[in-house]
Every structure is written in C-alpha cells, then in structure tokens.
Amino acid sequence: MPRVSAILRSRPFLTVAVVAAVWIVAGVTMRGFGAFGHLRYLVELAAVIGLVAAGQTFVVVAGGIDLSVAAIVTVSAVALPLLSLPGDPTGMSAVLATLALSTAIGLANGLGVAFLRVHPMIMTLAMATFLQGLLILIAGGTAISLDNPLVTWLGNARPAGIPVGILLWLAISAAVLVVMHATAFGARIFALGANPLAAALSGVPVNATTIAVYGISGFTAGLAGVLVLGMNGQGYVGIGDPYLLASIAAVVLGGTSILGGLGTYAGTMPGALLLVTITALITVVNASPGWRSILFGSLILGLLLLSGRESARR
C-alpha cells in the first residue's frame, strides 16, 4: 500500500491525471475536442515534442540543459532534403546521414561542456546561434521541398490507423526508460546530476557521461526534425523554433528537477501531452498570438519556480 500511495502522489501520475481530466472536461464542454481524430492529432503533435524532450530529459537529469535542440531540429529538416540523392531510392542513406550529423552536433556540445568547462547554457546557446547563422547562409528564406520516400512515410503513414510518428515515439520512449532506469549508464546520469564531485570520486566517468547525454540529445532532436519534415513536406529556417521551450516545459511538467539528479522520462511523456493540450485549448478560445505567448511563457516560468522550490526542499 505505501508503494501504491507513493505512485499516486508522484508527479508522473499526477500529470497523467491532469491530462485525463482536461481531456474529459474539454471533450464534454467543447464540441469536437474529444473526437478520436482530434485526440490522435494531439498525441501526434506531442510525439514530436516528446522526441526532443527525450534527449532533454537525459541532459537535465545529468545537471545540464540543451538550448540548441530547436536549431538541431531545423538543421535536420533543412539538411535532409539536400542530402537525398537520386541513387538512394528508399531515402535511408539521407536519414542516417542526417541523424549522424545531429548526433555529432550534440557530441560537440558535450565536448565543450566536458573539456572546455563551458557552462551548458552558454555552450548550447552559442551552438544554436552558430547553426542558425549557418542555416540562413545555406537556405535563407527559401523552403526546401522533400523528396524522400522514407521520410514521407514516417510523416504520413498510419498503419492500423495509428500515425507512424506515435509508434516511433513509443519505441523511443521504451528505449529511453530502459536506459535511464535499468542500466549502469542511467545510474551514472543520476549520480552526475545529483553531485558531480561525488560521482567522480565514486568512479563515474564524468566527461564521457556528459558527452554521451548531449550526443543523445542531438540524436533525438535530429529524429524529431526528420519527423517534422515528413509531416510538413518541406524544411525551412525556423521550423524547429517551437520545440526549445516546449521540450524544457515537458521535462519540468513531468517532475524532473531542473537542477538535475532527479526525474524520469515517464513524467516527460504526459508532460508533452499536457503541453500540447494546453496549447490546443488556448487556440480553441481564439486567444491572440500575444496572449498565447504570455500564457505559454507564464506556464513555463511557474513550472521552473515550482521545480526549483521542490528541489530546494529535497
């Protein structure tokens, strides 16, 4: 019973309960909100945020933060069409090359944090700024159309009525949960986030673990970029911008401490769903773009303050 009580009081469970309650109330009071097609669409949007937030969860639990994820999403969405060659009928080579590129960017972030001792916020912000400038030089304001069968399938196919993006998110989520909670690498991440000095004295390879979590963040952001490209059919500068604050908010909504050492992707997943649901509700009530930004920013600020207070109590 104590274990059941702890689960019921946990942030992941509470987040799931809030999502369910909001869906039920909105479904009853707003025509069409509770329709299967609309809820499926919300989950599909949450899948993109959830993929970006997967790597962000690793980084935050390890005591860092990745402000370059939006730029990596954009890099993937813009670079993949340019990497698609006529000699690759399936498009697999371009996808693998894009994921390798995004992972390399993440590893570069990790190298800067681990060996140059640059603060994660500064390192990843500088990387994002560099990538944004590079993208403007390459693509400018031009949208680059997609011609890749595999990516088109990822963005549009619905086996058994379920979008591939949702299935991909579920597969990645399962892998993330196993790595985070059932492997030695996962234990090292939590140890690093809780106390870097104690982790180092305990034999945790601090530099290697730091580099790895940023590499994972780059990979998942790149994968999200591939999915966004498939859903939109074209890549352009700025396509990844909505996913920076969204990824951080989903992580915090799920109960992961922004100070590191505490959290779980099991909370980030419903956090992404709640974030998309809130955004949909703001859209339904016809709030102006200015009010949408104010409400969204206030939500994130409040969650960050709440997370900081909870971590201080611990």
PDB file of C-alpha atoms in Angstrom, residues 19-173:
ATOM      1  CA  VAL A  19      -4.214  15.268 -18.861  1.00  0.00           C
ATOM      2  CA  ALA A  20      -7.120  12.832 -18.472  1.00  0.00           C
ATOM      3  CA  ALA A  21      -9.195  15.353 -16.528  1.00  0.00           C
ATOM      4  CA  VAL A  22      -8.576  18.131 -19.064  1.00  0.00           C
ATOM      5  CA  TRP A  23      -9.451  15.823 -21.956  1.00  0.00           C
ATOM      6  CA  ILE A  24     -12.697  14.733 -20.267  1.00  0.00           C
ATOM      7  CA  VAL A  25     -13.795  18.261 -19.348  1.00  0.00           C
ATOM      8  CA  ALA A  26     -12.819  19.705 -22.743  1.00  0.00           C
ATOM      9  CA  GLY A  27     -14.484  16.789 -24.519  1.00  0.00           C
ATOM     10  CA  VAL A  28     -17.739  17.457 -22.707  1.00  0.00           C
ATOM     11  CA  THR A  29     -17.713  21.255 -22.982  1.00  0.00           C
ATOM     12  CA  MET A  30     -16.080  21.782 -26.393  1.00  0.00           C
ATOM     13  CA  ARG A  31     -17.644  20.274 -29.467  1.00  0.00           C
ATOM     14  CA  GLY A  32     -15.269  18.034 -31.362  1.00  0.00           C
ATOM     15  CA  PHE A  33     -12.422  18.216 -28.856  1.00  0.00           C
ATOM     16  CA  GLY A  34     -12.966  14.658 -27.617  1.00  0.00           C
ATOM     17  CA  ALA A  35     -13.256  13.162 -31.093  1.00  0.00           C
ATOM     18  CA  PHE A  36     -10.839  10.309 -31.721  1.00  0.00           C
ATOM     19  CA  GLY A  37      -9.302  12.053 -34.708  1.00  0.00           C
ATOM     20  CA  HIS A  38      -8.605  15.228 -32.735  1.00  0.00           C
ATOM     21  CA  LEU A  39      -7.096  13.407 -29.751  1.00  0.00           C
ATOM     22  CA  ARG A  40      -4.967  11.332 -32.113  1.00  0.00           C
ATOM     23  CA  TYR A  41      -3.738  14.553 -33.707  1.00  0.00           C
ATOM     24  CA  LEU A  42      -2.805  15.938 -30.278  1.00  0.00           C
ATOM     25  CA  VAL A  43      -0.813  12.800 -29.485  1.00  0.00           C
ATOM     26  CA  GLU A  44       0.903  13.044 -32.872  1.00  0.00           C
ATOM     27  CA  LEU A  45       1.974  16.623 -32.088  1.00  0.00           C
ATOM     28  CA  ALA A  46       3.077  15.533 -28.627  1.00  0.00           C
ATOM     29  CA  ALA A  47       5.229  12.838 -30.245  1.00  0.00           C
ATOM     30  CA  VAL A  48       7.485  15.468 -31.801  1.00  0.00           C
ATOM     31  CA  ILE A  49       7.852  17.351 -28.516  1.00  0.00           C
ATOM     32  CA  GLY A  50       8.342  14.046 -26.726  1.00  0.00           C
ATOM     33  CA  LEU A  51      11.205  13.060 -29.021  1.00  0.00           C
ATOM     34  CA  VAL A  52      13.013  16.364 -28.461  1.00  0.00           C
ATOM     35  CA  ALA A  53      12.281  16.150 -24.735  1.00  0.00           C
ATOM     36  CA  ALA A  54      13.700  12.614 -24.556  1.00  0.00           C
ATOM     37  CA  GLY A  55      17.248  13.842 -25.021  1.00  0.00           C
ATOM     38  CA  GLN A  56      16.491  16.959 -22.992  1.00  0.00           C
ATOM     39  CA  THR A  57      15.475  14.707 -20.086  1.00  0.00           C
ATOM     40  CA  PHE A  58      18.846  12.950 -20.160  1.00  0.00           C
ATOM     41  CA  VAL A  59      20.665  16.283 -20.173  1.00  0.00           C
ATOM     42  CA  VAL A  60      18.594  17.868 -17.404  1.00  0.00           C
ATOM     43  CA  VAL A  61      18.820  14.804 -15.151  1.00  0.00           C
ATOM     44  CA  ALA A  62      22.603  14.952 -15.648  1.00  0.00           C
ATOM     45  CA  GLY A  63      22.576  18.539 -14.379  1.00  0.00           C
ATOM     46  CA  GLY A  64      22.743  20.393 -17.698  1.00  0.00           C
ATOM     47  CA  ILE A  65      20.442  21.960 -20.270  1.00  0.00           C
ATOM     48  CA  ASP A  66      20.405  21.938 -24.069  1.00  0.00           C
ATOM     49  CA  LEU A  67      19.346  25.193 -25.722  1.00  0.00           C
ATOM     50  CA  SER A  68      20.435  24.000 -29.164  1.00  0.00           C
ATOM     51  CA  VAL A  69      17.687  21.404 -29.686  1.00  0.00           C
ATOM     52  CA  ALA A  70      15.490  23.735 -31.759  1.00  0.00           C
ATOM     53  CA  ALA A  71      18.398  24.581 -34.043  1.00  0.00           C
ATOM     54  CA  ILE A  72      19.234  20.868 -34.416  1.00  0.00           C
ATOM     55  CA  VAL A  73      15.618  20.120 -35.363  1.00  0.00           C
ATOM     56  CA  THR A  74      15.880  22.812 -38.035  1.00  0.00           C
ATOM     57  CA  VAL A  75      19.272  21.566 -39.251  1.00  0.00           C
ATOM     58  CA  SER A  76      17.839  18.081 -39.713  1.00  0.00           C
ATOM     59  CA  ALA A  77      14.747  19.342 -41.533  1.00  0.00           C
ATOM     60  CA  VAL A  78      16.813  21.516 -43.881  1.00  0.00           C
ATOM     61  CA  ALA A  79      19.817  19.229 -44.387  1.00  0.00           C
ATOM     62  CA  LEU A  80      17.931  16.018 -45.133  1.00  0.00           C
ATOM     63  CA  PRO A  81      16.402  17.161 -48.446  1.00  0.00           C
ATOM     64  CA  LEU A  82      19.848  18.377 -49.519  1.00  0.00           C
ATOM     65  CA  LEU A  83      21.361  15.002 -48.625  1.00  0.00           C
ATOM     66  CA  SER A  84      18.731  12.993 -50.552  1.00  0.00           C
ATOM     67  CA  LEU A  85      20.385  11.678 -53.703  1.00  0.00           C
ATOM     68  CA  PRO A  86      18.826  10.044 -56.805  1.00  0.00           C
ATOM     69  CA  GLY A  87      20.939   6.928 -56.216  1.00  0.00           C
ATOM     70  CA  ASP A  88      19.149   6.287 -52.921  1.00  0.00           C
ATOM     71  CA  PRO A  89      15.601   5.244 -53.881  1.00  0.00           C
ATOM     72  CA  THR A  90      14.477   4.484 -50.323  1.00  0.00           C
ATOM     73  CA  GLY A  91      15.968   7.613 -48.782  1.00  0.00           C
ATOM     74  CA  MET A  92      17.557   5.638 -45.935  1.00  0.00           C
ATOM     75  CA  SER A  93      21.091   6.950 -46.564  1.00  0.00           C
ATOM     76  CA  ALA A  94      19.948  10.564 -46.234  1.00  0.00           C
ATOM     77  CA  VAL A  95      18.129   9.789 -42.981  1.00  0.00           C
ATOM     78  CA  LEU A  96      21.169   8.050 -41.488  1.00  0.00           C
ATOM     79  CA  ALA A  97      23.465  10.876 -42.597  1.00  0.00           C
ATOM     80  CA  THR A  98      21.120  13.446 -41.043  1.00  0.00           C
ATOM     81  CA  LEU A  99      20.938  11.571 -37.742  1.00  0.00           C
ATOM     82  CA  ALA A 100      24.737  11.227 -37.737  1.00  0.00           C
ATOM     83  CA  LEU A 101      25.020  14.985 -38.276  1.00  0.00           C
ATOM     84  CA  SER A 102      22.612  15.839 -35.472  1.00  0.00           C
ATOM     85  CA  THR A 103      24.351  13.415 -33.121  1.00  0.00           C
ATOM     86  CA  ALA A 104      27.717  14.970 -33.999  1.00  0.00           C
ATOM     87  CA  ILE A 105      26.368  18.416 -33.104  1.00  0.00           C
ATOM     88  CA  GLY A 106      25.205  17.073 -29.755  1.00  0.00           C
ATOM     89  CA  LEU A 107      28.593  15.456 -29.125  1.00  0.00           C
ATOM     90  CA  ALA A 108      30.269  18.787 -29.921  1.00  0.00           C
ATOM     91  CA  ASN A 109      28.108  20.380 -27.226  1.00  0.00           C
ATOM     92  CA  GLY A 110      29.178  17.683 -24.801  1.00  0.00           C
ATOM     93  CA  LEU A 111      32.848  18.144 -25.624  1.00  0.00           C
ATOM     94  CA  GLY A 112      32.574  21.867 -24.961  1.00  0.00           C
ATOM     95  CA  VAL A 113      30.854  21.305 -21.617  1.00  0.00           C
ATOM     96  CA  ALA A 114      33.113  18.437 -20.513  1.00  0.00           C
ATOM     97  CA  PHE A 115      36.578  19.524 -21.635  1.00  0.00           C
ATOM     98  CA  LEU A 116      36.360  23.278 -22.185  1.00  0.00           C
ATOM     99  CA  ARG A 117      34.305  23.668 -18.994  1.00  0.00           C
ATOM    100  CA  VAL A 118      31.863  25.985 -20.746  1.00  0.00           C
ATOM    101  CA  HIS A 119      28.565  26.316 -18.876  1.00  0.00           C
ATOM    102  CA  PRO A 120      25.917  24.160 -20.616  1.00  0.00           C
ATOM    103  CA  MET A 121      23.625  27.145 -21.161  1.00  0.00           C
ATOM    104  CA  ILE A 122      26.387  29.182 -22.818  1.00  0.00           C
ATOM    105  CA  MET A 123      27.756  26.280 -24.863  1.00  0.00           C
ATOM    106  CA  THR A 124      24.430  25.170 -26.286  1.00  0.00           C
ATOM    107  CA  LEU A 125      23.213  28.734 -26.855  1.00  0.00           C
ATOM    108  CA  ALA A 126      26.406  29.511 -28.777  1.00  0.00           C
ATOM    109  CA  MET A 127      25.933  26.339 -30.825  1.00  0.00           C
ATOM    110  CA  ALA A 128      22.337  27.302 -31.583  1.00  0.00           C
ATOM    111  CA  THR A 129      23.410  30.773 -32.703  1.00  0.00           C
ATOM    112  CA  PHE A 130      26.120  29.320 -34.929  1.00  0.00           C
ATOM    113  CA  LEU A 131      23.719  26.834 -36.503  1.00  0.00           C
ATOM    114  CA  GLN A 132      21.071  29.482 -37.113  1.00  0.00           C
ATOM    115  CA  GLY A 133      23.579  31.679 -38.924  1.00  0.00           C
ATOM    116  CA  LEU A 134      24.771  28.716 -40.989  1.00  0.00           C
ATOM    117  CA  LEU A 135      21.205  27.804 -41.922  1.00  0.00           C
ATOM    118  CA  ILE A 136      20.485  31.361 -43.074  1.00  0.00           C
ATOM    119  CA  LEU A 137      23.534  31.236 -45.325  1.00  0.00           C
ATOM    120  CA  ILE A 138      22.506  27.863 -46.769  1.00  0.00           C
ATOM    121  CA  ALA A 139      18.736  28.175 -47.082  1.00  0.00           C
ATOM    122  CA  GLY A 140      17.924  31.826 -46.410  1.00  0.00           C
ATOM    123  CA  GLY A 141      14.187  32.308 -46.504  1.00  0.00           C
ATOM    124  CA  THR A 142      13.643  29.507 -49.006  1.00  0.00           C
ATOM    125  CA  ALA A 143      11.657  26.407 -48.109  1.00  0.00           C
ATOM    126  CA  ILE A 144      13.327  23.206 -49.301  1.00  0.00           C
ATOM    127  CA  SER A 145      10.869  20.609 -50.592  1.00  0.00           C
ATOM    128  CA  LEU A 146      11.112  16.992 -49.522  1.00  0.00           C
ATOM    129  CA  ASP A 147      11.754  14.170 -51.983  1.00  0.00           C
ATOM    130  CA  ASN A 148      12.426  11.194 -49.735  1.00  0.00           C
ATOM    131  CA  PRO A 149      10.052   8.188 -49.669  1.00  0.00           C
ATOM    132  CA  LEU A 150      11.098   7.009 -46.200  1.00  0.00           C
ATOM    133  CA  VAL A 151      10.619  10.410 -44.553  1.00  0.00           C
ATOM    134  CA  THR A 152       7.302  10.925 -46.334  1.00  0.00           C
ATOM    135  CA  TRP A 153       6.176   7.554 -44.993  1.00  0.00           C
ATOM    136  CA  LEU A 154       7.302   8.439 -41.467  1.00  0.00           C
ATOM    137  CA  GLY A 155       5.326  11.663 -41.551  1.00  0.00           C
ATOM    138  CA  ASN A 156       2.135  10.427 -43.177  1.00  0.00           C
ATOM    139  CA  ALA A 157       1.646   6.653 -42.902  1.00  0.00           C
ATOM    140  CA  ARG A 158      -0.959   5.335 -40.460  1.00  0.00           C
ATOM    141  CA  PRO A 159      -0.754   1.565 -40.025  1.00  0.00           C
ATOM    142  CA  ALA A 160      -3.908   0.337 -38.283  1.00  0.00           C
ATOM    143  CA  GLY A 161      -4.993   3.979 -38.057  1.00  0.00           C
ATOM    144  CA  ILE A 162      -2.054   4.958 -35.837  1.00  0.00           C
ATOM    145  CA  PRO A 163       0.413   7.570 -37.188  1.00  0.00           C
ATOM    146  CA  VAL A 164       3.955   6.232 -37.535  1.00  0.00           C
ATOM    147  CA  GLY A 165       5.165   9.211 -35.527  1.00  0.00           C
ATOM    148  CA  ILE A 166       3.284   7.954 -32.472  1.00  0.00           C
ATOM    149  CA  LEU A 167       4.657   4.434 -32.909  1.00  0.00           C
ATOM    150  CA  LEU A 168       8.152   5.856 -33.261  1.00  0.00           C
ATOM    151  CA  TRP A 169       7.691   7.888 -30.078  1.00  0.00           C
ATOM    152  CA  LEU A 170       6.515   4.800 -28.175  1.00  0.00           C
ATOM    153  CA  ALA A 171       9.541   2.813 -29.353  1.00  0.00           C
ATOM    154  CA  ILE A 172      11.983   5.574 -28.404  1.00  0.00           C
ATOM    155  CA  SER A 173      10.198   6.043 -25.070  1.00  0.00           C
TER     156      SER A 173
END
